mmCIF file of C-alpha atoms in Angstrom:
data_model
loop_
_atom_site.group_PDB
_atom_site.id
_atom_site.type_symbol
_atom_site.label_atom_id
_atom_site.label_comp_id
_atom_site.label_asym_id
_atom_site.label_seq_id
_atom_site.Cartn_x
_atom_site.Cartn_y
_atom_site.Cartn_z
ATOM 1 C CA ALA F 219 -19.058 -5.394 12.281
ATOM 2 C CA GLN F 220 -15.205 -4.351 11.280
ATOM 3 C CA SER F 221 -14.785 -0.723 10.398
ATOM 4 C CA VAL F 222 -11.743 2.674 10.177
ATOM 5 C CA ALA F 223 -12.339 6.163 11.584
ATOM 6 C CA GLN F 224 -10.564 8.515 10.130
ATOM 7 C CA PRO F 225 -11.506 11.085 13.389
ATOM 8 C CA GLU F 226 -9.903 14.365 11.618
ATOM 9 C CA ASP F 227 -11.636 15.289 7.925
ATOM 10 C CA GLN F 228 -8.781 18.146 7.030
ATOM 11 C CA VAL F 229 -4.972 18.712 8.962
ATOM 12 C CA ASN F 230 -3.440 21.334 7.841
ATOM 13 C CA VAL F 231 0.650 21.731 8.504
ATOM 14 C CA ALA F 232 3.331 24.203 7.216
ATOM 15 C CA GLU F 233 5.331 22.716 4.866
ATOM 16 C CA GLY F 234 9.385 21.799 6.436
ATOM 17 C CA ASN F 235 6.938 20.633 9.317
ATOM 18 C CA PRO F 236 6.406 16.771 9.959
ATOM 19 C CA LEU F 237 2.549 15.681 9.500
ATOM 20 C CA THR F 238 0.264 12.623 11.399
ATOM 21 C CA VAL F 239 -3.032 11.762 9.693
ATOM 22 C CA LYS F 240 -4.982 9.632 12.025
ATOM 23 C CA CYS F 241 -6.845 6.586 11.735
ATOM 24 C CA THR F 242 -8.446 3.409 14.195
ATOM 25 C CA TYR F 243 -9.780 0.355 13.359
ATOM 26 C CA SER F 244 -11.965 -2.109 14.747
ATOM 27 C CA VAL F 245 -11.423 -5.731 12.980
ATOM 28 C CA SER F 246 -12.276 -9.420 13.798
ATOM 29 C CA GLY F 247 -8.659 -10.595 14.069
ATOM 30 C CA ASN F 248 -5.769 -10.312 12.487
ATOM 31 C CA PRO F 249 -5.880 -6.537 10.465
ATOM 32 C CA TYR F 250 -4.140 -6.272 7.499
ATOM 33 C CA LEU F 251 -4.143 -1.850 7.403
ATOM 34 C CA PHE F 252 -3.096 0.006 4.155
ATOM 35 C CA TRP F 253 -3.182 3.756 2.884
ATOM 36 C CA TYR F 254 -3.806 5.103 -0.032
ATOM 37 C CA VAL F 255 -3.537 9.095 -1.180
ATOM 38 C CA GLN F 256 -5.920 9.928 -4.146
ATOM 39 C CA TYR F 257 -4.984 13.727 -5.684
ATOM 40 C CA PRO F 258 -8.136 15.779 -7.524
ATOM 41 C CA ASN F 259 -9.250 14.057 -10.239
ATOM 42 C CA ARG F 260 -7.576 10.831 -9.987
ATOM 43 C CA GLY F 261 -8.123 7.540 -8.359
ATOM 44 C CA LEU F 262 -6.601 6.164 -5.370
ATOM 45 C CA GLN F 263 -2.982 5.655 -5.206
ATOM 46 C CA PHE F 264 -1.158 2.958 -2.630
ATOM 47 C CA LEU F 265 1.028 4.397 -0.268
ATOM 48 C CA LEU F 266 1.456 1.549 2.012
ATOM 49 C CA LYS F 267 0.399 -1.500 4.285
ATOM 50 C CA TYR F 268 0.793 -3.238 7.352
ATOM 51 C CA ILE F 269 0.826 -7.537 7.323
ATOM 52 C CA THR F 270 3.014 -8.312 9.592
ATOM 53 C CA GLY F 271 6.606 -7.731 11.346
ATOM 54 C CA ASP F 272 8.088 -4.903 12.178
ATOM 55 C CA ASN F 273 5.477 -2.432 13.387
ATOM 56 C CA LEU F 274 6.631 0.347 11.416
ATOM 57 C CA VAL F 275 5.957 0.377 8.049
ATOM 58 C CA LYS F 276 7.706 2.129 5.337
ATOM 59 C CA GLY F 277 6.575 3.206 1.967
ATOM 60 C CA SER F 278 6.056 5.708 -0.773
ATOM 61 C CA TYR F 279 7.222 9.734 -1.198
ATOM 62 C CA GLY F 280 8.344 9.541 2.297
ATOM 63 C CA PHE F 281 5.567 8.491 3.727
ATOM 64 C CA GLU F 282 5.611 5.428 7.145
ATOM 65 C CA ALA F 283 2.496 4.213 9.373
ATOM 66 C CA GLU F 284 2.717 2.601 12.192
ATOM 67 C CA PHE F 285 0.743 0.193 13.578
ATOM 68 C CA ASN F 286 -0.370 -0.109 17.552
ATOM 69 C CA LYS F 287 -2.023 -3.069 17.939
ATOM 70 C CA SER F 288 -3.280 -2.479 21.801
ATOM 71 C CA GLN F 289 -4.252 1.154 20.371
ATOM 72 C CA THR F 290 -5.246 -0.667 17.233
ATOM 73 C CA SER F 291 -4.994 2.544 15.161
ATOM 74 C CA PHE F 292 -2.543 2.807 11.854
ATOM 75 C CA HIS F 293 -1.274 6.703 11.410
ATOM 76 C CA LEU F 294 0.207 7.565 8.908
ATOM 77 C CA LYS F 295 3.335 10.369 9.157
ATOM 78 C CA LYS F 296 6.299 12.002 7.776
ATOM 79 C CA PRO F 297 9.098 14.019 9.349
ATOM 80 C CA SER F 298 8.880 17.453 6.886
ATOM 81 C CA ALA F 299 5.693 17.754 4.215
ATOM 82 C CA LEU F 300 5.975 18.920 1.156
ATOM 83 C CA VAL F 301 2.805 20.981 -0.280
ATOM 84 C CA SER F 302 2.550 18.030 -2.791
ATOM 85 C CA ASP F 303 1.862 16.195 -0.114
ATOM 86 C CA SER F 304 -2.038 18.004 -0.412
ATOM 87 C CA ALA F 305 -4.955 15.102 -0.914
ATOM 88 C CA LEU F 306 -7.439 13.623 0.042
ATOM 89 C CA TYR F 307 -6.127 10.371 1.799
ATOM 90 C CA PHE F 308 -7.336 7.030 2.861
ATOM 91 C CA CYS F 309 -7.079 4.909 5.654
ATOM 92 C CA ALA F 310 -8.857 1.290 5.087
ATOM 93 C CA VAL F 311 -8.798 -2.526 6.540
ATOM 94 C CA ARG F 312 -9.497 -5.412 5.473
ATOM 95 C CA ALA F 313 -8.969 -9.139 8.563
ATOM 96 C CA GLU F 314 -7.153 -11.755 7.628
ATOM 97 C CA GLY F 315 -8.787 -14.294 5.812
ATOM 98 C CA GLY F 316 -11.486 -11.820 4.063
ATOM 99 C CA ASN F 317 -12.227 -10.633 1.197
ATOM 100 C CA GLN F 318 -13.945 -7.397 2.023
ATOM 101 C CA PHE F 319 -12.101 -4.196 2.068
ATOM 102 C CA TYR F 320 -13.459 -1.151 4.448
ATOM 103 C CA PHE F 321 -11.966 2.076 4.367
ATOM 104 C CA GLY F 322 -12.248 5.384 6.611
ATOM 105 C CA THR F 323 -13.852 8.512 5.422
ATOM 106 C CA GLY F 324 -11.071 10.176 3.975
ATOM 107 C CA THR F 325 -8.955 12.891 5.699
ATOM 108 C CA SER F 326 -7.885 16.099 4.134
ATOM 109 C CA LEU F 327 -4.389 16.956 4.285
ATOM 110 C CA THR F 328 -3.505 21.131 3.463
ATOM 111 C CA VAL F 329 -0.071 22.020 3.492
ATOM 112 C CA ILE F 330 0.826 24.954 3.357
ATOM 113 C CA PRO F 331 3.784 26.655 2.046
ATOM 114 C CA GLU C 37 1.395 0.416 -19.077
ATOM 115 C CA ALA C 38 -0.555 -1.533 -16.074
ATOM 116 C CA GLN C 39 -3.707 0.126 -15.581
ATOM 117 C CA VAL C 40 -7.303 -0.090 -13.977
ATOM 118 C CA THR C 41 -9.633 1.735 -16.992
ATOM 119 C CA GLN C 42 -13.472 2.556 -16.417
ATOM 120 C CA ASN C 43 -16.065 4.223 -18.987
ATOM 121 C CA PRO C 44 -17.426 6.142 -19.412
ATOM 122 C CA ARG C 45 -15.960 8.598 -17.232
ATOM 123 C CA TYR C 46 -18.580 10.489 -16.932
ATOM 124 C CA LEU C 47 -22.607 10.078 -17.367
ATOM 125 C CA ILE C 48 -25.898 11.668 -16.838
ATOM 126 C CA THR C 49 -28.452 10.045 -17.066
ATOM 127 C CA VAL C 50 -32.198 9.418 -15.800
ATOM 128 C CA THR C 51 -33.999 7.592 -13.220
ATOM 129 C CA GLY C 52 -35.323 4.061 -14.030
ATOM 130 C CA LYS C 53 -32.972 3.860 -17.815
ATOM 131 C CA LYS C 54 -30.770 0.974 -17.943
ATOM 132 C CA LEU C 55 -27.248 1.371 -17.695
ATOM 133 C CA THR C 56 -23.671 -0.543 -17.357
ATOM 134 C CA VAL C 57 -19.844 1.090 -16.603
ATOM 135 C CA THR C 58 -17.400 -0.634 -17.629
ATOM 136 C CA CYS C 59 -13.344 -1.876 -16.120
ATOM 137 C CA SER C 60 -10.339 -3.650 -17.573
ATOM 138 C CA GLN C 61 -7.675 -3.910 -15.690
ATOM 139 C CA ASN C 62 -4.132 -5.443 -17.519
ATOM 140 C CA MET C 63 -2.413 -7.078 -14.791
ATOM 141 C CA ASN C 64 -4.285 -11.076 -14.500
ATOM 142 C CA HIS C 65 -5.714 -9.402 -11.810
ATOM 143 C CA GLU C 66 -8.029 -12.862 -9.814
ATOM 144 C CA TYR C 67 -9.771 -10.080 -7.455
ATOM 145 C CA MET C 68 -11.615 -7.119 -8.756
ATOM 146 C CA SER C 69 -14.303 -4.724 -6.261
ATOM 147 C CA TRP C 70 -16.271 -1.781 -7.274
ATOM 148 C CA TYR C 71 -16.952 1.497 -4.875
ATOM 149 C CA ARG C 72 -18.490 4.648 -4.469
ATOM 150 C CA GLN C 73 -17.085 6.980 -3.202
ATOM 151 C CA ASP C 74 -19.866 9.951 -1.476
ATOM 152 C CA PRO C 75 -19.101 12.734 0.540
ATOM 153 C CA GLY C 76 -18.541 11.883 4.703
ATOM 154 C CA LEU C 77 -18.477 8.884 3.690
ATOM 155 C CA GLY C 78 -15.452 7.278 2.426
ATOM 156 C CA LEU C 79 -15.259 4.753 -0.258
ATOM 157 C CA ARG C 80 -17.874 2.247 0.620
ATOM 158 C CA GLN C 81 -17.176 -1.534 -1.027
ATOM 159 C CA ILE C 82 -20.734 -2.202 -3.734
ATOM 160 C CA TYR C 83 -19.504 -5.751 -4.798
ATOM 161 C CA TYR C 84 -15.872 -7.681 -5.087
ATOM 162 C CA SER C 85 -14.584 -10.781 -7.850
ATOM 163 C CA MET C 86 -12.772 -13.382 -5.947
ATOM 164 C CA ASN C 87 -12.293 -14.637 -9.778
ATOM 165 C CA VAL C 88 -14.386 -15.356 -12.636
ATOM 166 C CA GLU C 89 -17.196 -15.977 -12.580
ATOM 167 C CA VAL C 90 -17.397 -15.673 -8.271
ATOM 168 C CA THR C 91 -18.816 -12.389 -6.953
ATOM 169 C CA ASP C 92 -19.844 -11.052 -3.550
ATOM 170 C CA LYS C 93 -21.548 -8.627 -1.881
ATOM 171 C CA GLY C 94 -20.112 -5.901 -0.181
ATOM 172 C CA ASP C 95 -21.106 -3.317 1.758
ATOM 173 C CA VAL C 96 -23.843 -1.248 -0.118
ATOM 174 C CA PRO C 97 -24.967 -3.550 -2.631
ATOM 175 C CA GLU C 98 -28.361 -3.260 -2.981
ATOM 176 C CA GLY C 99 -29.138 -1.159 -6.885
ATOM 177 C CA TYR C 100 -26.389 -3.008 -8.123
ATOM 178 C CA LYS C 101 -25.706 -6.163 -10.083
ATOM 179 C CA VAL C 102 -22.348 -7.547 -11.176
ATOM 180 C CA SER C 103 -21.195 -10.183 -12.992
ATOM 181 C CA ARG C 104 -17.015 -10.940 -14.196
ATOM 182 C CA LYS C 105 -17.399 -13.807 -17.278
ATOM 183 C CA GLU C 106 -14.097 -12.721 -18.160
ATOM 184 C CA LYS C 107 -10.817 -12.385 -15.596
ATOM 185 C CA ARG C 108 -10.382 -8.786 -17.346
ATOM 186 C CA ASN C 109 -13.379 -7.720 -16.636
ATOM 187 C CA PHE C 110 -15.659 -6.101 -14.169
ATOM 188 C CA PRO C 111 -18.480 -4.444 -15.292
ATOM 189 C CA LEU C 112 -21.267 -3.139 -13.314
ATOM 190 C CA ILE C 113 -24.315 -3.167 -13.651
ATOM 191 C CA LEU C 114 -27.234 -0.194 -12.463
ATOM 192 C CA GLU C 115 -30.852 -1.826 -13.697
ATOM 193 C CA SER C 116 -33.366 0.799 -12.601
ATOM 194 C CA PRO C 117 -30.947 4.047 -12.063
ATOM 195 C CA SER C 118 -32.039 6.027 -8.745
ATOM 196 C CA PRO C 119 -31.004 9.422 -7.747
ATOM 197 C CA ASN C 120 -29.349 8.104 -4.615
ATOM 198 C CA GLN C 121 -27.148 6.142 -6.670
ATOM 199 C CA THR C 122 -25.149 9.858 -7.642
ATOM 200 C CA SER C 123 -22.177 8.830 -6.518
ATOM 201 C CA LEU C 124 -18.106 8.186 -8.356
ATOM 202 C CA TYR C 125 -16.927 5.070 -8.712
ATOM 203 C CA PHE C 126 -14.176 3.012 -8.462
ATOM 204 C CA CYS C 127 -13.246 0.450 -9.196
ATOM 205 C CA ALA C 128 -9.880 -1.295 -8.349
ATOM 206 C CA SER C 129 -7.917 -4.589 -9.056
ATOM 207 C CA ALA C 130 -5.318 -6.848 -7.220
ATOM 208 C CA ALA C 131 -3.614 -10.196 -7.726
ATOM 209 C CA ARG C 132 -4.069 -12.126 -4.881
ATOM 210 C CA GLY C 133 -2.114 -13.507 -1.998
ATOM 211 C CA VAL C 134 -1.936 -11.565 1.662
ATOM 212 C CA SER C 135 -1.979 -8.349 1.165
ATOM 213 C CA TYR C 136 -4.020 -7.309 -1.526
ATOM 214 C CA GLU C 137 -2.419 -4.353 -2.927
ATOM 215 C CA GLN C 138 -5.698 -2.677 -4.833
ATOM 216 C CA TYR C 139 -5.251 -0.853 -8.173
ATOM 217 C CA PHE C 140 -7.384 1.850 -8.814
ATOM 218 C CA GLY C 141 -9.278 3.089 -11.984
ATOM 219 C CA PRO C 142 -9.819 6.690 -13.023
ATOM 220 C CA GLY C 143 -13.552 6.793 -11.593
ATOM 221 C CA THR C 144 -16.505 7.515 -13.092
ATOM 222 C CA ARG C 145 -19.144 10.426 -11.927
ATOM 223 C CA LEU C 146 -22.503 9.424 -12.243
ATOM 224 C CA THR C 147 -25.403 11.414 -11.746
ATOM 225 C CA VAL C 148 -28.490 10.190 -11.435
ATOM 226 C CA THR C 149 -31.905 13.019 -12.516
#
């Protein structure tokens, strides 16, 4: 079975500090991994993806994520958090050759001024 | 402007009264999908479509129908809604290729009483 786990429902970080939002996955074969952000009363917006190649991928708004195959993880990171980063973050996976997406339960990030 | 639109944005209905939520995209995307978002459960895929006249079940298809008669439209049909279908629904589209980076609509909040 394919799945995504986001072990933290809530992450709080002070403005200017680095942030990490965790994601682990389970998929048959090679994974295609994604991070999306959801602001209140809005749809999801794409942040970044890992398909192949460099394990560190960079995305929108200064976010990056590191793919770790041995730990089946794809943690989202940002060196310096902004108050405007406060939102709900979703990790998603699709298996190579598959057409179905699996999303995590979401992590609510609050950046404290 | 590239976008995915959904209508209606909000809907309150009664058990058993058939309803349709429309979804349209203007990006000529082949892939379209419906998700429901529930607290603590994240996003779960209901149905997806790889192209016109090609649809497939996601993780939670029970109680839903879809059709893809035109490339731009992918309506979600609830023939006999029940209270457990009260949820926030998102439509998404993506160009077929390696990554399937999805664009999401603004969401439809459905309440079934």
